[in-house]
CSV table of N, CA and C in Angstrom, one decimal:
chain,number,residue,atom,x,y,z
A,201,MET,N,-16.1,4.9,-7.7
A,201,MET,CA,-14.7,4.6,-7.8
A,201,MET,C,-14.5,3.2,-8.4
A,202,LEU,N,-15.4,2.2,-8.0
A,202,LEU,CA,-15.3,0.9,-8.4
A,202,LEU,C,-15.6,0.7,-9.9
A,203,ARG,N,-16.3,1.7,-10.5
A,203,ARG,CA,-16.6,1.6,-11.9
A,203,ARG,C,-15.6,2.2,-12.8
A,204,ILE,N,-14.6,2.9,-12.2
A,204,ILE,CA,-13.5,3.5,-13.0
A,204,ILE,C,-12.6,2.4,-13.5
A,205,PRO,N,-12.4,2.2,-14.8
A,205,PRO,CA,-11.5,1.1,-15.3
A,205,PRO,C,-10.1,1.5,-15.0
A,206,ALA,N,-9.3,0.5,-14.5
A,206,ALA,CA,-7.9,0.7,-14.2
A,206,ALA,C,-7.1,0.4,-15.5
A,207,ARG,N,-6.5,1.4,-16.0
A,207,ARG,CA,-5.7,1.2,-17.2
A,207,ARG,C,-4.4,2.0,-17.1
A,208,GLY,N,-3.4,1.6,-17.8
A,208,GLY,CA,-2.2,2.4,-17.9
A,208,GLY,C,-1.1,1.9,-17.0
A,209,LEU,N,-0.3,2.9,-16.6
A,209,LEU,CA,0.9,2.6,-15.9
A,209,LEU,C,0.7,2.9,-14.4
A,210,THR,N,1.4,2.2,-13.5
A,210,THR,CA,1.2,2.5,-12.1
A,210,THR,C,2.6,2.8,-11.5
A,211,ASN,N,2.7,3.9,-10.9
A,211,ASN,CA,3.9,4.4,-10.3
A,211,ASN,C,3.7,4.3,-8.8
A,212,ILE,N,4.0,3.2,-8.1
A,212,ILE,CA,3.8,3.0,-6.7
A,212,ILE,C,4.7,3.9,-5.9
A,213,ALA,N,5.8,4.3,-6.4
A,213,ALA,CA,6.7,5.2,-5.6
A,213,ALA,C,6.1,6.5,-5.4
A,214,PHE,N,5.3,7.0,-6.3
A,214,PHE,CA,4.8,8.4,-6.2
A,214,PHE,C,3.9,8.6,-5.0
A,215,PRO,N,2.9,7.7,-4.7
A,215,PRO,CA,2.1,8.0,-3.5
A,215,PRO,C,2.9,7.7,-2.2
A,216,LEU,N,3.9,6.9,-2.3
A,216,LEU,CA,4.8,6.7,-1.1
A,216,LEU,C,5.6,8.0,-0.8
A,217,GLN,N,6.0,8.7,-1.9
A,217,GLN,CA,6.7,10.0,-1.7
A,217,GLN,C,5.8,11.0,-1.1
A,218,VAL,N,4.6,11.1,-1.6
A,218,VAL,CA,3.6,12.0,-1.1
A,218,VAL,C,3.3,11.7,0.4
A,219,ALA,N,3.1,10.5,0.7
A,219,ALA,CA,2.8,10.1,2.0
A,219,ALA,C,3.9,10.4,3.0
A,220,ARG,N,5.1,10.2,2.6
A,220,ARG,CA,6.2,10.6,3.4
A,220,ARG,C,6.2,12.1,3.8
A,221,ARG,N,6.0,12.9,2.7
A,221,ARG,CA,5.9,14.4,3.0
A,221,ARG,C,4.8,14.7,3.9
A,222,GLU,N,3.6,14.1,3.7
A,222,GLU,CA,2.5,14.4,4.6
A,222,GLU,C,2.7,14.0,6.0
A,223,LEU,N,3.4,12.8,6.2
A,223,LEU,CA,3.7,12.3,7.5
A,223,LEU,C,4.7,13.2,8.3
A,224,SER,N,5.4,14.0,7.6
A,224,SER,CA,6.4,14.8,8.3
A,224,SER,C,5.7,15.8,9.3
A,225,ARG,N,4.4,16.0,9.1
A,225,ARG,CA,3.6,16.9,10.0
A,225,ARG,C,2.8,16.1,11.0
A,226,ALA,N,2.9,14.8,11.1
A,226,ALA,CA,2.1,14.0,12.0
A,226,ALA,C,3.0,13.6,13.2
A,227,PRO,N,2.4,13.4,14.4
A,227,PRO,CA,3.2,12.9,15.5
A,227,PRO,C,3.7,11.5,15.1
A,228,ALA,N,4.9,11.2,15.5
A,228,ALA,CA,5.6,9.9,15.2
A,228,ALA,C,4.7,8.7,15.6
A,229,ARG,N,4.0,8.8,16.7
A,229,ARG,CA,3.2,7.6,17.2
A,229,ARG,C,2.0,7.4,16.2
A,230,ASP,N,1.6,8.4,15.5
A,230,ASP,CA,0.4,8.3,14.6
A,230,ASP,C,0.8,8.1,13.1
A,231,ALA,N,2.1,8.0,12.8
A,231,ALA,CA,2.6,8.0,11.5
A,231,ALA,C,2.4,6.6,10.9
A,232,ARG,N,1.5,6.5,9.9
A,232,ARG,CA,1.3,5.2,9.3
A,232,ARG,C,0.7,5.4,7.9
A,233,VAL,N,1.1,4.6,6.9
A,233,VAL,CA,0.7,4.7,5.6
A,233,VAL,C,-0.1,3.5,5.2
A,234,LEU,N,-1.2,3.6,4.5
A,234,LEU,CA,-2.0,2.5,4.1
A,234,LEU,C,-2.0,2.5,2.6
A,235,LEU,N,-1.5,1.5,2.0
A,235,LEU,CA,-1.5,1.4,0.5
A,235,LEU,C,-2.4,0.3,0.1
A,236,LEU,N,-3.4,0.6,-0.8
A,236,LEU,CA,-4.3,-0.4,-1.4
A,236,LEU,C,-3.8,-0.5,-2.9
A,237,SER,N,-3.3,-1.7,-3.2
A,237,SER,CA,-2.7,-1.8,-4.6
A,237,SER,C,-2.6,-3.3,-4.9
A,238,ASP,N,-2.5,-3.5,-6.3
A,238,ASP,CA,-2.1,-4.9,-6.7
A,238,ASP,C,-0.6,-5.0,-6.8
A,239,CYS,N,0.1,-3.9,-6.5
A,239,CYS,CA,1.6,-3.9,-6.5
A,239,CYS,C,2.2,-4.2,-7.8
A,240,VAL,N,1.5,-4.0,-8.9
A,240,VAL,CA,2.1,-4.2,-10.2
A,240,VAL,C,2.7,-2.8,-10.6
A,241,HIS,N,4.0,-2.7,-10.3
A,241,HIS,CA,4.7,-1.5,-10.5
A,241,HIS,C,5.4,-1.5,-11.9
A,242,ASN,N,4.9,-0.5,-12.7
A,242,ASN,CA,5.4,-0.5,-14.1
A,242,ASN,C,5.8,0.9,-14.6
A,243,ALA,N,6.0,1.8,-13.6
A,243,ALA,CA,6.4,3.2,-14.0
A,243,ALA,C,7.1,3.8,-12.8
A,244,GLY,N,8.0,4.7,-13.0
A,244,GLY,CA,8.7,5.4,-12.0
A,244,GLY,C,9.8,4.5,-11.3
A,245,PRO,N,10.4,5.1,-10.3
A,245,PRO,CA,11.5,4.4,-9.6
A,245,PRO,C,11.0,3.2,-8.7
A,246,ASP,N,11.9,2.3,-8.4
A,246,ASP,CA,11.6,1.2,-7.5
A,246,ASP,C,11.0,1.8,-6.2
A,247,PRO,N,9.8,1.3,-5.7
A,247,PRO,CA,9.2,1.8,-4.5
A,247,PRO,C,9.8,1.3,-3.2
A,248,ARG,N,10.7,0.2,-3.3
A,248,ARG,CA,11.2,-0.4,-2.1
A,248,ARG,C,12.0,0.6,-1.2
A,249,PRO,N,12.9,1.4,-1.8
A,249,PRO,CA,13.6,2.3,-0.9
A,249,PRO,C,12.7,3.3,-0.2
A,250,LEU,N,11.6,3.7,-0.9
A,250,LEU,CA,10.7,4.7,-0.3
A,250,LEU,C,9.9,4.0,0.8
A,251,ALA,N,9.5,2.8,0.7
A,251,ALA,CA,8.8,2.0,1.7
A,251,ALA,C,9.7,1.9,3.0
A,252,ALA,N,11.0,1.7,2.8
A,252,ALA,CA,11.9,1.6,3.9
A,252,ALA,C,12.1,2.9,4.7
A,253,ARG,N,11.8,4.0,4.0
A,253,ARG,CA,11.9,5.3,4.7
A,253,ARG,C,10.6,5.8,5.4
A,254,LEU,N,9.6,5.0,5.3
A,254,LEU,CA,8.3,5.3,6.0
A,254,LEU,C,8.3,4.7,7.4
A,255,PRO,N,7.6,5.4,8.3
A,255,PRO,CA,7.6,4.9,9.7
A,255,PRO,C,6.9,3.5,9.8
A,256,ARG,N,5.8,3.4,9.0
A,256,ARG,CA,5.1,2.1,8.9
A,256,ARG,C,4.2,2.1,7.7
A,257,LEU,N,4.3,1.0,6.9
A,257,LEU,CA,3.5,0.9,5.7
A,257,LEU,C,2.7,-0.4,5.8
A,258,GLU,N,1.3,-0.2,5.8
A,258,GLU,CA,0.4,-1.3,5.8
A,258,GLU,C,0.0,-1.5,4.3
A,259,VAL,N,0.0,-2.7,3.8
A,259,VAL,CA,-0.4,-3.0,2.4
A,259,VAL,C,-1.7,-3.8,2.4
A,260,LEU,N,-2.7,-3.2,1.8
A,260,LEU,CA,-3.9,-4.0,1.4
A,260,LEU,C,-3.7,-4.4,0.0
A,261,PHE,N,-3.5,-5.7,-0.2
A,261,PHE,CA,-3.0,-6.3,-1.5
A,261,PHE,C,-4.2,-6.8,-2.3
A,262,ASP,N,-4.5,-6.1,-3.4
A,262,ASP,CA,-5.6,-6.5,-4.3
A,262,ASP,C,-5.2,-7.7,-5.1
A,263,THR,N,-5.8,-8.8,-4.8
A,263,THR,CA,-5.5,-10.1,-5.5
A,263,THR,C,-6.5,-10.5,-6.5
A,264,SER,N,-7.4,-9.5,-6.9
A,264,SER,CA,-8.5,-9.9,-7.8
A,264,SER,C,-8.1,-10.0,-9.2
A,265,GLY,N,-6.9,-9.5,-9.6
A,265,GLY,CA,-6.5,-9.6,-11.0
A,265,GLY,C,-5.0,-9.8,-11.1
A,266,GLU,N,-4.4,-9.1,-12.0
A,266,GLU,CA,-2.9,-9.1,-12.1
A,266,GLU,C,-2.4,-8.5,-10.8
A,267,GLN,N,-1.2,-9.1,-10.4
A,267,GLN,CA,-0.7,-8.8,-9.1
A,267,GLN,C,0.8,-9.1,-9.0
A,268,ASP,N,1.5,-8.5,-8.1
A,268,ASP,CA,2.9,-8.8,-7.8
A,268,ASP,C,3.1,-9.1,-6.4
A,269,PRO,N,2.9,-10.4,-6.0
A,269,PRO,CA,3.0,-10.7,-4.5
A,269,PRO,C,4.3,-10.5,-3.9
A,270,ASP,N,5.4,-10.6,-4.7
A,270,ASP,CA,6.7,-10.4,-4.2
A,270,ASP,C,7.0,-9.0,-3.8
A,271,LEU,N,6.5,-8.1,-4.7
A,271,LEU,CA,6.7,-6.6,-4.3
A,271,LEU,C,5.8,-6.3,-3.1
A,272,ALA,N,4.6,-6.8,-3.1
A,272,ALA,CA,3.7,-6.5,-2.0
A,272,ALA,C,4.3,-7.0,-0.7
A,273,ARG,N,4.9,-8.2,-0.6
A,273,ARG,CA,5.6,-8.6,0.6
A,273,ARG,C,6.8,-7.7,0.9
A,274,ASP,N,7.6,-7.4,-0.1
A,274,ASP,CA,8.7,-6.5,0.2
A,274,ASP,C,8.3,-5.2,0.7
A,275,LEU,N,7.3,-4.6,0.2
A,275,LEU,CA,6.9,-3.3,0.7
A,275,LEU,C,6.4,-3.3,2.1
A,276,ALA,N,5.6,-4.3,2.5
A,276,ALA,CA,5.2,-4.4,3.9
A,276,ALA,C,6.3,-4.7,4.8
A,277,ARG,N,7.2,-5.6,4.4
A,277,ARG,CA,8.4,-5.9,5.2
A,277,ARG,C,9.3,-4.7,5.4
A,278,LEU,N,9.6,-4.1,4.3
A,278,LEU,CA,10.5,-2.9,4.4
A,278,LEU,C,9.9,-1.7,5.2
A,279,GLY,N,8.6,-1.6,5.1
A,279,GLY,CA,7.8,-0.6,5.7
A,279,GLY,C,7.4,-0.9,7.2
A,280,ARG,N,7.9,-2.1,7.7
A,280,ARG,CA,7.6,-2.5,9.0
A,280,ARG,C,6.1,-2.6,9.3
A,281,GLY,N,5.4,-3.0,8.2
A,281,GLY,CA,3.9,-3.1,8.4
A,281,GLY,C,3.5,-4.5,8.1
A,282,ARG,N,2.2,-4.6,7.8
A,282,ARG,CA,1.6,-6.0,7.5
A,282,ARG,C,1.0,-6.0,6.2
A,283,LEU,N,0.8,-7.2,5.6
A,283,LEU,CA,0.2,-7.4,4.3
A,283,LEU,C,-1.1,-8.1,4.5
A,284,ARG,N,-2.1,-7.6,4.0
A,284,ARG,CA,-3.4,-8.2,4.0
A,284,ARG,C,-4.0,-8.3,2.6
A,285,PRO,N,-4.3,-9.6,2.2
A,285,PRO,CA,-4.9,-9.7,0.8
A,285,PRO,C,-6.3,-9.2,0.8
A,286,ILE,N,-6.7,-8.6,-0.3
A,286,ILE,CA,-8.0,-8.1,-0.5
A,286,ILE,C,-8.5,-8.6,-1.9
A,287,ARG,N,-9.6,-9.3,-1.9
A,287,ARG,CA,-10.1,-9.8,-3.2
A,287,ARG,C,-11.3,-8.9,-3.7
A,288,THR,N,-12.2,-8.5,-2.8
A,288,THR,CA,-13.3,-7.7,-3.2
A,288,THR,C,-13.4,-6.5,-2.2
A,289,TYR,N,-14.3,-5.6,-2.5
A,289,TYR,CA,-14.5,-4.5,-1.6
A,289,TYR,C,-15.0,-4.9,-0.2
A,290,ARG,N,-15.6,-6.1,-0.1
A,290,ARG,CA,-16.1,-6.6,1.1
A,290,ARG,C,-14.9,-7.0,2.1
A,291,ASP,N,-13.8,-7.2,1.5
A,291,ASP,CA,-12.6,-7.6,2.3
A,291,ASP,C,-11.9,-6.4,3.0
A,292,VAL,N,-12.2,-5.2,2.5
A,292,VAL,CA,-11.5,-4.0,2.9
A,292,VAL,C,-11.8,-3.7,4.4
A,293,ALA,N,-13.0,-3.6,4.8
A,293,ALA,CA,-13.4,-3.2,6.2
A,293,ALA,C,-12.8,-4.2,7.2
A,294,PRO,N,-12.9,-5.5,7.0
A,294,PRO,CA,-12.3,-6.4,8.0
A,294,PRO,C,-10.8,-6.3,8.1
A,295,ALA,N,-10.2,-6.1,6.9
A,295,ALA,CA,-8.7,-5.9,6.9
A,295,ALA,C,-8.3,-4.6,7.7
A,296,LEU,N,-9.0,-3.6,7.4
A,296,LEU,CA,-8.7,-2.3,8.1
A,296,LEU,C,-9.0,-2.5,9.6
A,297,SER,N,-10.0,-3.1,10.0
A,297,SER,CA,-10.3,-3.3,11.4
A,297,SER,C,-9.1,-4.1,12.1
A,298,GLU,N,-8.7,-5.1,11.4
A,298,GLU,CA,-7.6,-5.9,11.9
A,298,GLU,C,-6.3,-5.1,12.0
A,299,LEU,N,-6.0,-4.3,11.0
A,299,LEU,CA,-4.8,-3.5,11.0
A,299,LEU,C,-4.8,-2.4,12.1
A,300,PHE,N,-5.9,-1.8,12.3
A,300,PHE,CA,-6.0,-0.7,13.3
A,300,PHE,C,-6.5,-1.1,14.7
A,301,ALA,N,-6.7,-2.4,14.9
A,301,ALA,CA,-7.1,-2.9,16.2
A,301,ALA,C,-5.9,-2.7,17.2
A,302,GLY,N,-6.2,-2.3,18.4
A,302,GLY,CA,-5.2,-2.2,19.4
A,302,GLY,C,-4.0,-1.5,19.0
């Protein structure tokens, strides 16, 4: 997966829509979405309203290249979740441990 070049447009709203549908089948106490993204949104509708409709949205924010920190903060805030910066794949496991601890 790390070798696949990232090119083209990113529609952040789409996976949030899919996640919302999938969560409709999960118990409310377990309902949580995890988004790993640079939050550079350049296709589709504004993802902010969708983030606000999720029970909880945790954002692992890829800071290794182009990025939109304002959107990343907005998504985590509106989704009642937390924002954790990720620079390399080595940052993912500790961030996940922190987000899912307790």
